Every structure is written in C-alpha cells, then in structure tokens.
XYZ file of C-alpha atoms in Angstrom:
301
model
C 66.675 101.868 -98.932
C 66.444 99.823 -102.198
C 66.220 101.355 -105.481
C 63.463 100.247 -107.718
C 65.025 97.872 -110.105
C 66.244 96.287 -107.017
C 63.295 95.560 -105.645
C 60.976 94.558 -108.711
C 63.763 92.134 -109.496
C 62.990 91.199 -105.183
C 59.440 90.772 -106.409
C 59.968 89.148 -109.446
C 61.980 85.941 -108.005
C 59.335 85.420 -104.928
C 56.615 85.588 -107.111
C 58.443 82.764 -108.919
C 59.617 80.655 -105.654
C 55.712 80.984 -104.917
C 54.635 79.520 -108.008
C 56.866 76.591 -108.321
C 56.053 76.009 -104.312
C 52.170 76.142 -105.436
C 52.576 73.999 -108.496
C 55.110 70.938 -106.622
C 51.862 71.321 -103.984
C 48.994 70.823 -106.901
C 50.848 68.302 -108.538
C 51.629 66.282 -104.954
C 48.739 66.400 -103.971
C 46.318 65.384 -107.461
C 48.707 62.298 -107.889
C 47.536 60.867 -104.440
C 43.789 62.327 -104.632
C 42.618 62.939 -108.024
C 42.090 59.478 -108.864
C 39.657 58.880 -105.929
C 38.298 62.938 -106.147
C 36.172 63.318 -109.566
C 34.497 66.544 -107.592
C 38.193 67.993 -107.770
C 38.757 67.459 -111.250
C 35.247 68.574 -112.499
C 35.695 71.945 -110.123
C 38.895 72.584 -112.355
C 37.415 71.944 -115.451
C 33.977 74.829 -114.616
C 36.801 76.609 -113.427
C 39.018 76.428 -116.820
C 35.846 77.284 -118.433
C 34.245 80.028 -116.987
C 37.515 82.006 -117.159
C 37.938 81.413 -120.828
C 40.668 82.245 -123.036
C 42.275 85.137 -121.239
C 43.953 82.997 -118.497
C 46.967 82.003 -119.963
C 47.050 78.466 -118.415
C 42.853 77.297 -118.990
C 43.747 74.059 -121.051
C 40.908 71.788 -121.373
C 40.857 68.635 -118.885
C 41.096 65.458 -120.489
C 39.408 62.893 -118.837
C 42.197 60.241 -120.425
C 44.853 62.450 -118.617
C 45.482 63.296 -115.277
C 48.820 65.484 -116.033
C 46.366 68.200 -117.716
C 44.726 68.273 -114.457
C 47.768 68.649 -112.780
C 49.050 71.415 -115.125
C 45.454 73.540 -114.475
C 45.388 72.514 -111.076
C 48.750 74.607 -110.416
C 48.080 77.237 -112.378
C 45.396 78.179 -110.659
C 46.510 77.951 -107.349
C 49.373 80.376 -108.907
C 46.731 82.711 -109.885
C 45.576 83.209 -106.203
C 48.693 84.713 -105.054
C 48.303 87.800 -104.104
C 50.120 90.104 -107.055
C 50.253 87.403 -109.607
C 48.348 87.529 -112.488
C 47.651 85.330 -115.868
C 50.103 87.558 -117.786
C 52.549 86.579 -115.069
C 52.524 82.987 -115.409
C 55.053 81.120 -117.618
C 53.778 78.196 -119.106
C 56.276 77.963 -121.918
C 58.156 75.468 -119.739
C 55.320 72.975 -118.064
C 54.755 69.616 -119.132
C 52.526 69.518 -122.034
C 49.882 66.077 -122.460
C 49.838 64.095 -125.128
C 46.241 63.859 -126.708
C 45.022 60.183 -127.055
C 42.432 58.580 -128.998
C 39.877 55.678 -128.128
C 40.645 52.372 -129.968
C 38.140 49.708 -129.740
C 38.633 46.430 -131.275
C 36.186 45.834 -134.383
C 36.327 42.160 -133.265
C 35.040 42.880 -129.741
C 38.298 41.528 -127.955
C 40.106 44.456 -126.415
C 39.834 48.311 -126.257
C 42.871 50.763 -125.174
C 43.884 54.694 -125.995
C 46.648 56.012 -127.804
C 48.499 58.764 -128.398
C 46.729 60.661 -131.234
C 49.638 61.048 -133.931
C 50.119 57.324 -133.398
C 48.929 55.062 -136.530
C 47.142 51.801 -135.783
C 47.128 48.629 -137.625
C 44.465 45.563 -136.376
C 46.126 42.455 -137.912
C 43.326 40.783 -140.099
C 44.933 38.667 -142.593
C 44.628 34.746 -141.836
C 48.304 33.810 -142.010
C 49.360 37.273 -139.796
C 46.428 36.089 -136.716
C 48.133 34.293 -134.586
C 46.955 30.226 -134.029
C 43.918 29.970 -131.502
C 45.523 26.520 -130.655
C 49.123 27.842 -130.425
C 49.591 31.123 -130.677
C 51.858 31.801 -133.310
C 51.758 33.291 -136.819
C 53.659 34.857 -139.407
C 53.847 37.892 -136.866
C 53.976 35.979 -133.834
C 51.596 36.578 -131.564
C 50.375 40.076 -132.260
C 47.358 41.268 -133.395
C 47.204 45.126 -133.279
C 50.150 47.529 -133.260
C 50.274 50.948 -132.984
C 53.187 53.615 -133.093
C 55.016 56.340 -134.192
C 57.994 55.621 -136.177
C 59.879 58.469 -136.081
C 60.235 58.484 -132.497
C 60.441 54.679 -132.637
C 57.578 54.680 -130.195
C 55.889 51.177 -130.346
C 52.870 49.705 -128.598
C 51.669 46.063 -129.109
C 49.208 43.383 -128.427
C 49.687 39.804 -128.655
C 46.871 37.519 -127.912
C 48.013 33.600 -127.088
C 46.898 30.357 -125.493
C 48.050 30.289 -121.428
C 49.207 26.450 -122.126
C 51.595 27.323 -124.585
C 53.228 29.542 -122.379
C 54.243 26.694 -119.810
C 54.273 23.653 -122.883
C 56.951 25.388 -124.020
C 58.820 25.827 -121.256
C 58.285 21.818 -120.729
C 55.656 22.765 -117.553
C 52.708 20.996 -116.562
C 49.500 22.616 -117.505
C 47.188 19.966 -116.175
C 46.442 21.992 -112.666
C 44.365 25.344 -112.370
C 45.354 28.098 -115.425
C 42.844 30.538 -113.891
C 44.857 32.998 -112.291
C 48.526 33.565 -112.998
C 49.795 33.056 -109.131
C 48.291 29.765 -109.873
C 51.435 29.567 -112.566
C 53.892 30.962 -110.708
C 55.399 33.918 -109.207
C 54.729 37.532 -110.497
C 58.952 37.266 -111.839
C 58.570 33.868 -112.519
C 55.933 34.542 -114.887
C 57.174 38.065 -115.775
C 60.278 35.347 -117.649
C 57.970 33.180 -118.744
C 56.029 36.090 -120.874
C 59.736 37.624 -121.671
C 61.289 34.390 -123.195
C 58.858 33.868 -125.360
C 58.313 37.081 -126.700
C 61.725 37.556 -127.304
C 61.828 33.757 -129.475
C 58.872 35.493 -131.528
C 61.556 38.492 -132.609
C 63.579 38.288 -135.494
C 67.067 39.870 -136.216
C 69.936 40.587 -134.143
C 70.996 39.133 -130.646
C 68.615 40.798 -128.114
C 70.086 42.771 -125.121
C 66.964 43.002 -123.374
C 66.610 42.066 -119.869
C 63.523 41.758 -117.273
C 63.497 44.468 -114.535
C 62.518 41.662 -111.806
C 61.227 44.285 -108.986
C 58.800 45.848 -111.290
C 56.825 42.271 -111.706
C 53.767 42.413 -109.359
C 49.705 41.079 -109.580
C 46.865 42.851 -109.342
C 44.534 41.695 -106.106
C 42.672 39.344 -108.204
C 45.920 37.584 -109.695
C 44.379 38.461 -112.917
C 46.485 40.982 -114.160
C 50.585 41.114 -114.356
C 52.516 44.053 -114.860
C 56.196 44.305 -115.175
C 59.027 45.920 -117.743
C 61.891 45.670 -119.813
C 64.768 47.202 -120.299
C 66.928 47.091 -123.785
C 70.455 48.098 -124.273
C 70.875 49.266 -127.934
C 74.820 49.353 -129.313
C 76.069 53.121 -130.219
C 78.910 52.555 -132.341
C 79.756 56.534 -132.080
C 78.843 57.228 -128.312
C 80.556 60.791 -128.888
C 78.294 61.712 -131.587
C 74.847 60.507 -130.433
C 76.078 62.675 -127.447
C 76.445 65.809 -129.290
C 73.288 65.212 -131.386
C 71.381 64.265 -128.766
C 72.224 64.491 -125.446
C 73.034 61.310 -124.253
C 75.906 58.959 -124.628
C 73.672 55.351 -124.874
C 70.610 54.364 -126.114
C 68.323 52.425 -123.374
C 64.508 51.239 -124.427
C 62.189 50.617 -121.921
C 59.095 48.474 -121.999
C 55.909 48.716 -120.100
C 54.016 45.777 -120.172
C 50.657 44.537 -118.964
C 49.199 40.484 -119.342
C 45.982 39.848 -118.154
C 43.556 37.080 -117.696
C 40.487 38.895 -117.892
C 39.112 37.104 -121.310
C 38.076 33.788 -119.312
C 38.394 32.021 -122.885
C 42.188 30.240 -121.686
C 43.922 32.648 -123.981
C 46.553 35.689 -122.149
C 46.277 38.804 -123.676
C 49.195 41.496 -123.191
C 49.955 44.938 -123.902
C 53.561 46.047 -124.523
C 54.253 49.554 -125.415
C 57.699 50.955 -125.241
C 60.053 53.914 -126.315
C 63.826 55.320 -125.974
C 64.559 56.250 -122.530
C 64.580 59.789 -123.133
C 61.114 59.952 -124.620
C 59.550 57.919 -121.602
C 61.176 60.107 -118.582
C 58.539 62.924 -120.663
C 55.513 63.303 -121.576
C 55.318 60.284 -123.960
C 55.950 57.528 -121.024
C 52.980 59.178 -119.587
C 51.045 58.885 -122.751
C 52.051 55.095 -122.724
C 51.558 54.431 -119.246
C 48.014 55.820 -119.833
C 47.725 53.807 -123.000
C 48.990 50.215 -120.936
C 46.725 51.045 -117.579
C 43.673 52.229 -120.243
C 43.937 48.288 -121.836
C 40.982 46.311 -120.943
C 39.732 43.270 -122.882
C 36.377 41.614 -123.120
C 35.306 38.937 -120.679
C 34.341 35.704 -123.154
C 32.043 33.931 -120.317
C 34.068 31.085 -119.647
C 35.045 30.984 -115.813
C-alpha cells in the first residue's frame, strides 16, 4: 500500500507526462492544419473567450501568429484531462509570441509586420533612395529598416533594378527578366542577390556565407527564398560563454526576393538576428515578418 505523499507525487508526474503528451499533439498537429483550418483557430479563440480570465492559459489569438494558437490550442486540450485543472497548468515555461505591428508603405510599394518593440525608419531623403536606373545610393539599396538594437535584431528592404543584378556580374540581360528561373537557378541566383548585397556593406571583411540548400522558388518562379549564415569573431570565447551561454557568435539571415512589382525592379526582404535569439521566439517573429512581405503589383507584365 502507498502512503499518501507517495502517491500525490504518482499523480503529480502523470498529470505532467499527460500534458506535455497533449501539448507535442496540439502543436503537431496546428503546424500541418491550422494554416488550411480557419474553423479551428476561430473555435479556439470563442473558446479563449468565453472562459475568460480565470483559465490560466486564455491568451488572445493573434491572427499574425500561429504559435499563440498553438500555445491555447494545448492548453486546452490539457484542461480536458480528467483531474487537471487551470490552477494546475504551468505556463511559466511555454513559448511566449512576439506581438507584431502592420507596416504599410506610405509610398504604396510594399507592406510587411513587425515585431512591436521594433522601430521603423522608411528612407525618404533623395541621396539615401536608392537609383531607379541602378539601384544604388548612399545606403545602398535599402529603403526601409526596422530593428531592435539591443538585441541587434535587424530587418531590411532593398528595392533594385533586376538588370543590374546580372550587368554586374557581366550577364546578358537581353532575354526574358520575368521570372527568376528565367535567370538562373534558385542557388545561382540566391549568389547573385548575396554578392551584391554584401559589395553594398561597409566595414570589416565579411564572414558570411550562403546556406545553398535553403535556396528554393515559389510555384510561380516569382518569389526566392534562401539564408545566410555569418560567423562573428569572439576574441574571449571563455567569457561570452560564461555571460551568455555560448562559446561563438553565429547570425542568421532569412531572406525573401520577389518579382511581384511587374515594374523590372526586385524587391527583397532580409531580416536577421544572433543565433540564439532566432532558435526562440524572435526567429518566429521574423519568419512571420519575411513570409508577411508582400509588395504592390505596378501593372507592367
């Protein structure tokens, strides 16, 4: 016969093998259905509200986020086991999503969220717009940047001509600029778009490299995606590992180029952020902010 302590403690680690078994479930299965089920995450969301602010877990659902969904997706399957209760449920420890904000371009060309605590900055100053003709200016080719500097958490667009993307490689741009398989392949043009970023940054000797598999189209060869990774020099390896965990600093860079203006001109999205930050909730936030980019179709076709 078990005494008592013995068995609440019994109770007390199934009802918390149950609720990580419910939440890996939720979470599995949102990420492959969520997307295509609206019902799903509009049942959550009455849910969330009709309990109110007793159930430990109700967050709001955030249309811009689908790891809130997750998060209240779990709890609540938690909550139907039998014995468990609100009160029960630890939610100290679950991922928490980043709020975001709607920008829209005040000059009509591109719209994208961003994390909320992020500033933003629309270039607007004639010499600091890049060249319709070339695509350069006194900050190369960007024209909006947004970030938070104290995590060194960066996300950029640069707006250029397609031709002088190949011209200066010394490529032909007489044939069909339409589509980007049209240019190359999805790594070939992945370079392309990395080489000449990296000529348009200033300072020391870059150790940034493309991560080839990650290039790839979109059906309509409209859209590339690919990323970066950056190796940063630690001169005290020891040190940034007892301050912070880790023993080098890695960036990473998601980045998205698309087509979609029609007007012969690429637009692309780069956000980025120290490794640590991006295996959390803030490479969420920026994987939201680079799949949210969208730019305006100028009618040439």
């Amino acid at each position: 016969r078990r005494d008592d302590t013995t068995s609440t403690i019994h109770n007390q680690d199934m009802k918390s093998i149950l609720l990580l078994l419910h939440f890996a479930a939720a979470k599995a299965f949102t990420a492959n259905y969520v997307s295509e089920s609206p019902g799903l995450r509009e049942g959550v969301s009455i849910w969330a509200k009709k309990e109110g602010p007793d159930v430990a877990c109700s967050s709001p659902i955030s249309n811009n986020s689908r790891r809130s969904f997750i998060i209240n997706a779990g709890c609540m399957l938690a909550l139907t086991i039998p014995g468990v209760c609100a009160a029960d449920v630890d939610v100290s420890s679950l991922p928490v999503a980043v709020p975001m904000k709607q920008f829209v371009d005040p000059k009509g060309l591109f719209s994208l969220s961003v994390p909320q605590r992020f500033f933003t900055l629309r270039r607007a100053a004639k010499g600091d717009l890049p060249d319709e003709k070339t695509g350069k200016g006194r900050r190369g080719a960007s024209i909006f940047t947004a970030g938070d500097m104290v995590k060194a958490e960066i996300i950029a667009v640069e707006r250029f001509p397609t031709a002088s993307l190949l011209e200066e490689q010394g490529i032909d741009t007489s044939g069909d600029l339409s589509t980007f398989p049209k240019i190359g392949t999805a790594k070939a043009v992945a370079e392309l778009l990395f080489l000449r970023r990296e000529k348009d940054q200033t300072g020391q000797q870059s150790r940034t490299r493309l991560l080839s598999e990650s290039a790839k189209y979109s059906e309509d060869g409209k859209t590339l995606e690919f990323q970066l990774r950056t190796d940063i020099d630690v001169q005290k390896p020891e040190l940034l590992l007892e301050q912070e965990g880790v023993s080098e600093l890695v960036r990473l860079t998601l980045a998205k180029a698309t087509l979609d203006s029609n007007d012969g001109q690429i637009m692309a999205v780069y956000a980025s952020a120290l490794q640590q930050n991006y295996d959390g909730p803030d490479g969420d936030a920026l994987r939201e902010s680079v799949a949210s980019f969208a730019v305006t179709n100028n009618g040439q076709k």
